[in-house]
Amino acid sequence: PSEHFNTVLWTGDGASKSITGVGFQPDLVWGKNRAVAWNNTLFDAVRGAGELLQSNLTNAESTNDTWGYVNSFDTDGFSLVTGASGIDQVNENLKAFVAWNWKAGGTGVSNTNGSITSTVSANADAGFSIVSYTGTGSNATIGHGLSKAPEMVIVKGRNQISHWMFGSDGLTSWVYSLKMDNTSAESSDATKWNSTAPTSSVFNVGTEVFTGGSGKTFIAYCFHSVDGYSKMGSYT
């Protein structure tokens, strides 16, 4: 498992620095200041270093954010640029930080399995892929690059203020979704996933602007269970 996912901890020093000890070159870095109420920071190799999304906010993607960012994915971790605004979301002095790191398949390749051509960085062994695509405003399928159907798909609009849409086998069905950036219960809306579960080659999006809006760019994180490594599910 540690060849595909690893967690690292560090104490901030307010400077630009490299974080090592991941054990591989990560393709998704999800970081959080553990000491204060501050935003989750997500950087991935498909969107490119420096491109920030925050999982607790609906903000559009920002480039080389003045509050600090990951500026490279390295062979054993990642490098940070400290915040120029005086508030450092990635390496604030004396604050405790965590980063969860996933290995996908690098910067991504073109995938034409769906009705929309996507860019996919996939790690089939670990059941994880990062998918970039542009919506059409119509029901569509998106190639995800995995060998099995994803059991969980998280989608975020990159160039719009939008919710983080969460679909899963663990919800009532693929008619339903959750918004990862707020506390609302699951809601029924056929326009999110076109009421259709993913297959071994594609996941589905509908006409909803948060998953398939015309001309909107999106990033998706896809997961399925792997024996001895990961499990997707639900509980009561």
mmCIF file of N, CA and C in Angstrom, residues 20-87:
data_model
loop_
_atom_site.group_PDB
_atom_site.id
_atom_site.type_symbol
_atom_site.label_atom_id
_atom_site.label_comp_id
_atom_site.label_asym_id
_atom_site.label_seq_id
_atom_site.Cartn_x
_atom_site.Cartn_y
_atom_site.Cartn_z
ATOM 1 N N THR A 20 9.885 15.656 2.031
ATOM 2 C CA THR A 20 10.285 14.334 1.552
ATOM 3 C C THR A 20 9.692 13.250 2.463
ATOM 4 N N GLY A 21 9.964 12.012 2.104
ATOM 5 C CA GLY A 21 9.498 10.889 2.907
ATOM 6 C C GLY A 21 8.211 10.266 2.408
ATOM 7 N N VAL A 22 7.704 10.736 1.262
ATOM 8 C CA VAL A 22 6.483 10.140 0.697
ATOM 9 C C VAL A 22 6.774 8.738 0.170
ATOM 10 N N GLY A 23 7.953 8.542 -0.420
ATOM 11 C CA GLY A 23 8.318 7.224 -0.927
ATOM 12 C C GLY A 23 8.065 7.045 -2.412
ATOM 13 N N PHE A 24 7.433 8.027 -3.048
ATOM 14 C CA PHE A 24 7.186 8.007 -4.486
ATOM 15 C C PHE A 24 6.882 9.431 -4.920
ATOM 16 N N GLN A 25 6.774 9.644 -6.225
ATOM 17 C CA GLN A 25 6.386 10.967 -6.725
ATOM 18 C C GLN A 25 4.862 11.048 -6.717
ATOM 19 N N PRO A 26 4.290 11.903 -5.873
ATOM 20 C CA PRO A 26 2.824 11.948 -5.771
ATOM 21 C C PRO A 26 2.199 12.671 -6.961
ATOM 22 N N ASP A 27 0.976 12.248 -7.281
ATOM 23 C CA ASP A 27 0.211 12.905 -8.337
ATOM 24 C C ASP A 27 -0.978 13.674 -7.789
ATOM 25 N N LEU A 28 -1.360 13.397 -6.547
ATOM 26 C CA LEU A 28 -2.344 14.190 -5.825
ATOM 27 C C LEU A 28 -1.810 14.441 -4.425
ATOM 28 N N VAL A 29 -1.707 15.714 -4.050
ATOM 29 C CA VAL A 29 -1.281 16.124 -2.709
ATOM 30 C C VAL A 29 -2.428 16.903 -2.084
ATOM 31 N N TRP A 30 -2.965 16.354 -1.001
ATOM 32 C CA TRP A 30 -4.083 16.973 -0.276
ATOM 33 C C TRP A 30 -3.545 17.364 1.098
ATOM 34 N N GLY A 31 -3.421 18.669 1.330
ATOM 35 C CA GLY A 31 -2.780 19.149 2.549
ATOM 36 C C GLY A 31 -3.738 19.885 3.466
ATOM 37 N N LYS A 32 -3.328 19.982 4.755
ATOM 38 C CA LYS A 32 -4.157 20.673 5.747
ATOM 39 C C LYS A 32 -3.294 21.144 6.907
ATOM 40 N N ASN A 33 -3.523 22.383 7.318
ATOM 41 C CA ASN A 33 -2.950 22.893 8.560
ATOM 42 C C ASN A 33 -3.703 22.237 9.710
ATOM 43 N N ARG A 34 -3.002 21.488 10.550
ATOM 44 C CA ARG A 34 -3.638 20.745 11.640
ATOM 45 C C ARG A 34 -3.880 21.610 12.867
ATOM 46 N N ALA A 35 -3.209 22.746 12.933
ATOM 47 C CA ALA A 35 -3.215 23.526 14.172
ATOM 48 C C ALA A 35 -4.307 24.580 14.218
ATOM 49 N N VAL A 36 -4.776 25.020 13.065
ATOM 50 C CA VAL A 36 -5.758 26.105 13.033
ATOM 51 C C VAL A 36 -6.849 25.775 12.012
ATOM 52 N N ALA A 37 -7.969 26.492 12.122
ATOM 53 C CA ALA A 37 -9.072 26.326 11.175
ATOM 54 C C ALA A 37 -8.689 26.989 9.854
ATOM 55 N N TRP A 38 -8.131 26.200 8.939
ATOM 56 C CA TRP A 38 -7.661 26.718 7.673
ATOM 57 C C TRP A 38 -8.074 25.765 6.568
ATOM 58 N N ASN A 39 -7.971 26.198 5.333
ATOM 59 C CA ASN A 39 -8.542 25.444 4.224
ATOM 60 C C ASN A 39 -7.737 24.195 3.869
ATOM 61 N N ASN A 40 -8.443 23.192 3.318
ATOM 62 C CA ASN A 40 -7.803 22.042 2.689
ATOM 63 C C ASN A 40 -7.246 22.482 1.335
ATOM 64 N N THR A 41 -6.033 22.074 1.010
ATOM 65 C CA THR A 41 -5.397 22.468 -0.249
ATOM 66 C C THR A 41 -5.130 21.231 -1.100
ATOM 67 N N LEU A 42 -5.605 21.248 -2.343
ATOM 68 C CA LEU A 42 -5.423 20.118 -3.240
ATOM 69 C C LEU A 42 -4.666 20.548 -4.488
ATOM 70 N N PHE A 43 -3.616 19.785 -4.803
ATOM 71 C CA PHE A 43 -2.807 19.999 -5.994
ATOM 72 C C PHE A 43 -2.627 18.653 -6.682
ATOM 73 N N ASP A 44 -2.716 18.624 -8.004
ATOM 74 C CA ASP A 44 -2.516 17.355 -8.705
ATOM 75 C C ASP A 44 -1.736 17.557 -9.990
ATOM 76 N N ALA A 45 -1.174 16.454 -10.490
ATOM 77 C CA ALA A 45 -0.266 16.507 -11.629
ATOM 78 C C ALA A 45 -0.978 16.748 -12.951
ATOM 79 N N VAL A 46 -2.263 16.461 -13.036
ATOM 80 C CA VAL A 46 -3.003 16.690 -14.281
ATOM 81 C C VAL A 46 -3.262 18.180 -14.466
ATOM 82 N N ARG A 47 -3.740 18.853 -13.418
ATOM 83 C CA ARG A 47 -3.949 20.303 -13.507
ATOM 84 C C ARG A 47 -2.617 21.027 -13.538
ATOM 85 N N GLY A 48 -1.599 20.464 -12.878
ATOM 86 C CA GLY A 48 -0.263 21.042 -12.871
ATOM 87 C C GLY A 48 0.083 21.679 -11.548
ATOM 88 N N ALA A 49 1.355 21.645 -11.200
ATOM 89 C CA ALA A 49 1.825 22.247 -9.954
ATOM 90 C C ALA A 49 1.444 23.723 -9.916
ATOM 91 N N GLY A 50 1.085 24.184 -8.726
ATOM 92 C CA GLY A 50 0.702 25.572 -8.545
ATOM 93 C C GLY A 50 -0.780 25.830 -8.677
ATOM 94 N N GLU A 51 -1.537 24.845 -9.205
ATOM 95 C CA GLU A 51 -2.975 25.029 -9.427
ATOM 96 C C GLU A 51 -3.742 24.539 -8.192
ATOM 97 N N LEU A 52 -4.315 25.467 -7.450
ATOM 98 C CA LEU A 52 -4.916 25.190 -6.145
ATOM 99 C C LEU A 52 -6.429 25.051 -6.233
ATOM 100 N N LEU A 53 -6.947 24.001 -5.584
ATOM 101 C CA LEU A 53 -8.360 23.886 -5.253
ATOM 102 C C LEU A 53 -8.468 23.614 -3.762
ATOM 103 N N GLN A 54 -9.582 24.013 -3.162
ATOM 104 C CA GLN A 54 -9.784 23.870 -1.717
ATOM 105 C C GLN A 54 -11.095 23.125 -1.477
ATOM 106 N N SER A 55 -11.004 21.935 -0.876
ATOM 107 C CA SER A 55 -12.151 21.028 -0.832
ATOM 108 C C SER A 55 -13.278 21.507 0.073
ATOM 109 N N ASN A 56 -13.019 22.456 0.954
ATOM 110 C CA ASN A 56 -14.070 22.983 1.824
ATOM 111 C C ASN A 56 -14.682 24.273 1.272
ATOM 112 N N LEU A 57 -14.221 24.705 0.077
ATOM 113 C CA LEU A 57 -14.717 25.934 -0.535
ATOM 114 C C LEU A 57 -15.211 25.666 -1.952
ATOM 115 N N THR A 58 -16.051 26.545 -2.454
ATOM 116 C CA THR A 58 -16.541 26.446 -3.829
ATOM 117 C C THR A 58 -15.719 27.270 -4.807
ATOM 118 N N ASN A 59 -14.632 27.866 -4.356
ATOM 119 C CA ASN A 59 -13.818 28.746 -5.196
ATOM 120 C C ASN A 59 -13.339 28.050 -6.461
ATOM 121 N N ALA A 60 -13.183 28.819 -7.525
ATOM 122 C CA ALA A 60 -12.535 28.320 -8.729
ATOM 123 C C ALA A 60 -11.049 28.100 -8.454
ATOM 124 N N GLU A 61 -10.397 27.411 -9.349
ATOM 125 C CA GLU A 61 -8.965 27.152 -9.252
ATOM 126 C C GLU A 61 -8.180 28.460 -9.283
ATOM 127 N N SER A 62 -7.139 28.530 -8.464
ATOM 128 C CA SER A 62 -6.247 29.690 -8.496
ATOM 129 C C SER A 62 -4.822 29.229 -8.792
ATOM 130 N N THR A 63 -4.060 30.073 -9.440
ATOM 131 C CA THR A 63 -2.705 29.739 -9.874
ATOM 132 C C THR A 63 -1.684 30.466 -9.013
ATOM 133 N N ASN A 64 -0.701 29.705 -8.480
ATOM 134 C CA ASN A 64 0.380 30.279 -7.671
ATOM 135 C C ASN A 64 -0.187 31.225 -6.619
ATOM 136 N N ASP A 65 -1.058 30.696 -5.783
ATOM 137 C CA ASP A 65 -1.806 31.482 -4.810
ATOM 138 C C ASP A 65 -0.872 32.228 -3.868
ATOM 139 N N THR A 66 -1.225 33.451 -3.543
ATOM 140 C CA THR A 66 -0.368 34.282 -2.694
ATOM 141 C C THR A 66 -0.316 33.774 -1.255
ATOM 142 N N TRP A 67 -1.147 32.789 -0.908
ATOM 143 C CA TRP A 67 -1.093 32.205 0.435
ATOM 144 C C TRP A 67 -0.264 30.921 0.460
ATOM 145 N N GLY A 68 0.489 30.678 -0.600
ATOM 146 C CA GLY A 68 1.361 29.510 -0.646
ATOM 147 C C GLY A 68 0.791 28.402 -1.507
ATOM 148 N N TYR A 69 1.699 27.566 -2.060
ATOM 149 C CA TYR A 69 1.246 26.511 -2.968
ATOM 150 C C TYR A 69 2.335 25.456 -3.146
ATOM 151 N N VAL A 70 1.932 24.288 -3.678
ATOM 152 C CA VAL A 70 2.869 23.256 -4.107
ATOM 153 C C VAL A 70 3.348 23.626 -5.504
ATOM 154 N N ASN A 71 4.658 23.749 -5.687
ATOM 155 C CA ASN A 71 5.152 24.181 -6.996
ATOM 156 C C ASN A 71 5.863 23.090 -7.777
ATOM 157 N N SER A 72 6.028 21.878 -7.185
ATOM 158 C CA SER A 72 6.546 20.747 -7.959
ATOM 159 C C SER A 72 6.237 19.448 -7.228
ATOM 160 N N PHE A 73 6.083 18.387 -8.030
ATOM 161 C CA PHE A 73 5.921 17.037 -7.505
ATOM 162 C C PHE A 73 7.263 16.337 -7.707
ATOM 163 N N ASP A 74 7.895 15.934 -6.620
ATOM 164 C CA ASP A 74 9.268 15.448 -6.652
ATOM 165 C C ASP A 74 9.333 13.934 -6.467
ATOM 166 N N THR A 75 10.516 13.370 -6.655
ATOM 167 C CA THR A 75 10.659 11.910 -6.649
ATOM 168 C C THR A 75 10.311 11.283 -5.307
ATOM 169 N N ASP A 76 10.444 12.039 -4.213
ATOM 170 C CA ASP A 76 10.130 11.501 -2.887
ATOM 171 C C ASP A 76 9.209 12.434 -2.104
ATOM 172 N N GLY A 77 8.455 13.276 -2.816
ATOM 173 C CA GLY A 77 7.574 14.201 -2.114
ATOM 174 C C GLY A 77 7.177 15.365 -2.993
ATOM 175 N N PHE A 78 7.246 16.564 -2.432
ATOM 176 C CA PHE A 78 6.805 17.758 -3.164
ATOM 177 C C PHE A 78 7.488 18.980 -2.579
ATOM 178 N N SER A 79 7.488 20.067 -3.350
ATOM 179 C CA SER A 79 8.104 21.317 -2.901
ATOM 180 C C SER A 79 7.050 22.391 -2.715
ATOM 181 N N LEU A 80 7.278 23.262 -1.728
ATOM 182 C CA LEU A 80 6.335 24.300 -1.351
ATOM 183 C C LEU A 80 6.924 25.679 -1.594
ATOM 184 N N VAL A 81 6.071 26.601 -2.017
ATOM 185 C CA VAL A 81 6.420 28.017 -2.065
ATOM 186 C C VAL A 81 5.608 28.709 -0.984
ATOM 187 N N THR A 82 6.296 29.424 -0.113
ATOM 188 C CA THR A 82 5.635 30.053 1.023
ATOM 189 C C THR A 82 4.730 31.198 0.574
ATOM 190 N N GLY A 83 3.743 31.519 1.389
ATOM 191 C CA GLY A 83 2.794 32.556 1.042
ATOM 192 C C GLY A 83 3.409 33.948 1.046
ATOM 193 N N ALA A 84 3.128 34.709 -0.003
ATOM 194 C CA ALA A 84 3.663 36.059 -0.105
ATOM 195 C C ALA A 84 2.764 37.078 0.575
ATOM 196 N N SER A 85 1.588 36.676 0.989
ATOM 197 C CA SER A 85 0.621 37.624 1.541
ATOM 198 C C SER A 85 0.747 37.791 3.050
ATOM 199 N N GLY A 86 1.662 37.038 3.661
ATOM 200 C CA GLY A 86 1.803 37.087 5.116
ATOM 201 C C GLY A 86 1.001 36.004 5.824
ATOM 202 N N ILE A 87 0.125 35.324 5.084
ATOM 203 C CA ILE A 87 -0.607 34.166 5.603
ATOM 204 C C ILE A 87 -0.202 32.974 4.761
#
